[in-house]
Structures are given as C-alpha cells and as structure tokens.
Amino acid sequence: VQLQASGGGLVQAGGSLRLSCAASGFAFGDYGMGWFRQASGKEREFVATVTWSGSSTYYADSAEGRFTISRDIAKGTMYLQMDSLKPEDTAVYYCNVNLLKDGSRWESYWGQGTQVTVSS
C-alpha cells in the first residue's frame, strides 16, 4: 500500500491550495479515505473523509464550508481543495486509508504528509 501526498506549500491567508493523494496497492474504489493534519506541537486531527463511492463526505467543523474532499476512482487519487485558508490551517497534512485485513481486522495506512503553511 502506498499513499503519496502532494500539493502543499506556502500561501497567504485567504488563498487556496489543492492537495492530492495518489494511492496504490489496494482496491481504491472499495474503501473510504480521509485527510488528517498535525500542527507543530499538537496531536493529529481529523479534517475530512469521503466514502468509497465519493457520494458522501464529512468534515471537521474547522474545515466545513472552506475545504472540499473528493476522489477520482479512475486515477486512484483523492483530493482536498482548501479555500479561504487561515494561519491556523498551518500543519502537515496526511492522507489515510483503513483496510480490512483477513476479513476481520482493520489496518491503518498513512501517506508521508505534505506541509501547508499559511502566512498572515
């Protein structure tokens, strides 16, 4: 299983970024996926998740209305469109998938993370 996150960078407050997570090594269209983030000195927190079909999405309160999660099953890629960015969005962003192993246990996989820095 490989999750390759990209698209982070430095942006001014109010700006936008689109993160991508290229996935391989598992049946991409069979599993929901999510984005998490971890700011310096803080615990990793949930940002958004999308169901296996892409038909349903869920957001943390901090992301609701500003971020949009989506996926392209044909490309095996998940996205996070981030608009109206704020300095408090500064963090390393990770993509995540939980896979069912041996029909009975779930195993969590993480990408390497991509840094998002929002300047005021």
CSV table of C-alpha atoms in Angstrom, one decimal:
chain,number,residue,atom,x,y,z
A,1,VAL,CA,0.0,0.0,0.0
A,2,GLN,CA,1.3,3.4,-1.0
A,3,LEU,CA,-0.2,6.8,-0.3
A,4,GLN,CA,1.7,9.7,-1.9
A,5,ALA,CA,0.6,13.2,-0.7
A,6,SER,CA,1.5,16.3,-2.6
A,7,GLY,CA,0.4,19.8,-3.3
A,8,GLY,CA,1.4,21.6,-0.1
A,9,GLY,CA,3.2,24.8,0.0
A,10,LEU,CA,3.3,28.4,1.3
A,11,VAL,CA,0.3,30.5,0.8
A,12,GLN,CA,-1.1,33.8,2.1
A,13,ALA,CA,-4.2,33.9,4.3
A,14,GLY,CA,-7.3,33.8,2.1
A,15,GLY,CA,-5.5,31.8,-0.6
A,16,SER,CA,-6.1,28.3,-1.8
A,17,LEU,CA,-4.3,25.0,-2.2
A,18,ARG,CA,-5.3,21.6,-3.6
A,19,LEU,CA,-3.7,18.6,-2.1
A,20,SER,CA,-3.5,15.3,-3.9
A,21,CYS,CA,-3.1,11.8,-2.5
A,22,ALA,CA,-2.1,9.2,-5.1
A,23,ALA,CA,-3.0,5.7,-3.9
A,24,SER,CA,-1.8,2.3,-5.0
A,25,GLY,CA,-1.5,-1.3,-3.7
A,26,PHE,CA,-5.2,-1.8,-2.8
A,27,ALA,CA,-8.7,-1.7,-4.3
A,28,PHE,CA,-9.0,2.1,-4.3
A,29,GLY,CA,-12.7,2.1,-5.2
A,30,ASP,CA,-13.6,-0.2,-2.3
A,31,TYR,CA,-12.6,2.0,0.6
A,32,GLY,CA,-13.3,5.4,2.0
A,33,MET,CA,-10.4,7.6,2.7
A,34,GLY,CA,-9.6,10.7,4.7
A,35,TRP,CA,-7.3,13.7,5.4
A,36,PHE,CA,-5.8,14.5,8.7
A,37,ARG,CA,-3.4,17.2,9.8
A,38,GLN,CA,-0.9,17.7,12.5
A,39,ALA,CA,0.3,21.2,13.6
A,40,SER,CA,3.6,21.6,15.3
A,41,GLY,CA,3.3,20.5,19.0
A,42,LYS,CA,-0.3,19.3,18.6
A,43,GLU,CA,-1.9,15.9,18.1
A,44,ARG,CA,-3.0,14.7,14.7
A,45,GLU,CA,-6.6,15.7,14.0
A,46,PHE,CA,-9.3,14.7,11.5
A,47,VAL,CA,-10.0,17.1,8.6
A,48,ALA,CA,-12.3,15.3,6.2
A,49,THR,CA,-13.4,11.9,4.9
A,50,VAL,CA,-15.0,10.6,1.7
A,51,THR,CA,-16.9,7.3,1.3
A,52,TRP,CA,-15.8,4.6,-1.1
A,53,SER,CA,-18.0,5.9,-3.9
A,54,GLY,CA,-17.4,9.5,-3.3
A,55,SER,CA,-21.1,10.2,-2.8
A,56,SER,CA,-20.8,11.2,0.9
A,57,THR,CA,-18.3,13.5,2.6
A,58,TYR,CA,-17.8,14.6,6.2
A,59,TYR,CA,-15.8,17.5,7.6
A,60,ALA,CA,-14.4,18.7,10.8
A,61,ASP,CA,-16.0,21.9,12.0
A,62,SER,CA,-12.8,23.8,11.2
A,63,ALA,CA,-12.9,22.6,7.5
A,64,GLU,CA,-16.7,22.8,6.9
A,65,GLY,CA,-17.5,25.3,4.2
A,66,ARG,CA,-13.9,26.0,3.2
A,67,PHE,CA,-12.5,22.6,2.3
A,68,THR,CA,-13.8,20.1,-0.3
A,69,ILE,CA,-12.7,16.5,-0.3
A,70,SER,CA,-13.1,14.4,-3.5
A,71,ARG,CA,-11.8,11.4,-5.3
A,72,ASP,CA,-11.2,10.2,-8.8
A,73,ILE,CA,-11.5,6.5,-8.8
A,74,ALA,CA,-10.2,6.1,-12.4
A,75,LYS,CA,-7.0,7.9,-11.3
A,76,GLY,CA,-6.7,6.3,-7.9
A,77,THR,CA,-6.4,9.8,-6.4
A,78,MET,CA,-8.0,11.7,-3.5
A,79,TYR,CA,-8.0,15.5,-3.3
A,80,LEU,CA,-8.5,18.2,-0.8
A,81,GLN,CA,-9.4,21.6,-2.1
A,82,MET,CA,-8.6,24.2,0.5
A,83,ASP,CA,-10.0,27.7,0.1
A,84,SER,CA,-10.1,30.7,2.4
A,85,LEU,CA,-7.0,29.4,4.2
A,86,LYS,CA,-6.2,30.7,7.6
A,87,PRO,CA,-2.9,30.7,9.6
A,88,GLU,CA,-4.4,28.1,11.9
A,89,ASP,CA,-4.6,25.7,9.0
A,90,THR,CA,-0.8,25.5,9.0
A,91,ALA,CA,0.1,21.8,9.5
A,92,VAL,CA,1.4,18.7,7.9
A,93,TYR,CA,-1.5,17.1,6.0
A,94,TYR,CA,-1.7,13.3,5.8
A,95,CYS,CA,-3.9,11.1,3.7
A,96,ASN,CA,-5.3,7.9,5.3
A,97,VAL,CA,-7.0,4.7,4.4
A,98,ASN,CA,-8.2,1.9,6.7
A,99,LEU,CA,-8.1,-1.5,5.0
A,100,LEU,CA,-9.9,-4.7,6.1
A,101,LYS,CA,-7.3,-7.5,6.5
A,102,ASP,CA,-8.1,-11.2,6.7
A,103,GLY,CA,-11.8,-10.3,6.8
A,104,SER,CA,-11.6,-9.4,10.4
A,105,ARG,CA,-9.2,-6.6,11.4
A,106,TRP,CA,-8.6,-3.1,10.2
A,107,GLU,CA,-5.2,-1.8,9.4
A,108,SER,CA,-4.5,1.9,9.0
A,109,TYR,CA,-2.1,3.3,6.4
A,110,TRP,CA,-0.7,6.9,6.2
A,111,GLY,CA,0.9,8.9,3.5
A,112,GLN,CA,4.2,10.7,4.2
A,113,GLY,CA,2.5,14.1,4.7
A,114,THR,CA,2.7,17.4,2.9
A,115,GLN,CA,3.4,20.7,4.6
A,116,VAL,CA,0.9,23.5,4.3
A,117,THR,CA,2.0,26.9,5.7
A,118,VAL,CA,-0.4,29.8,5.7
A,119,SER,CA,1.1,33.2,6.4
A,120,SER,CA,-0.9,36.1,7.9
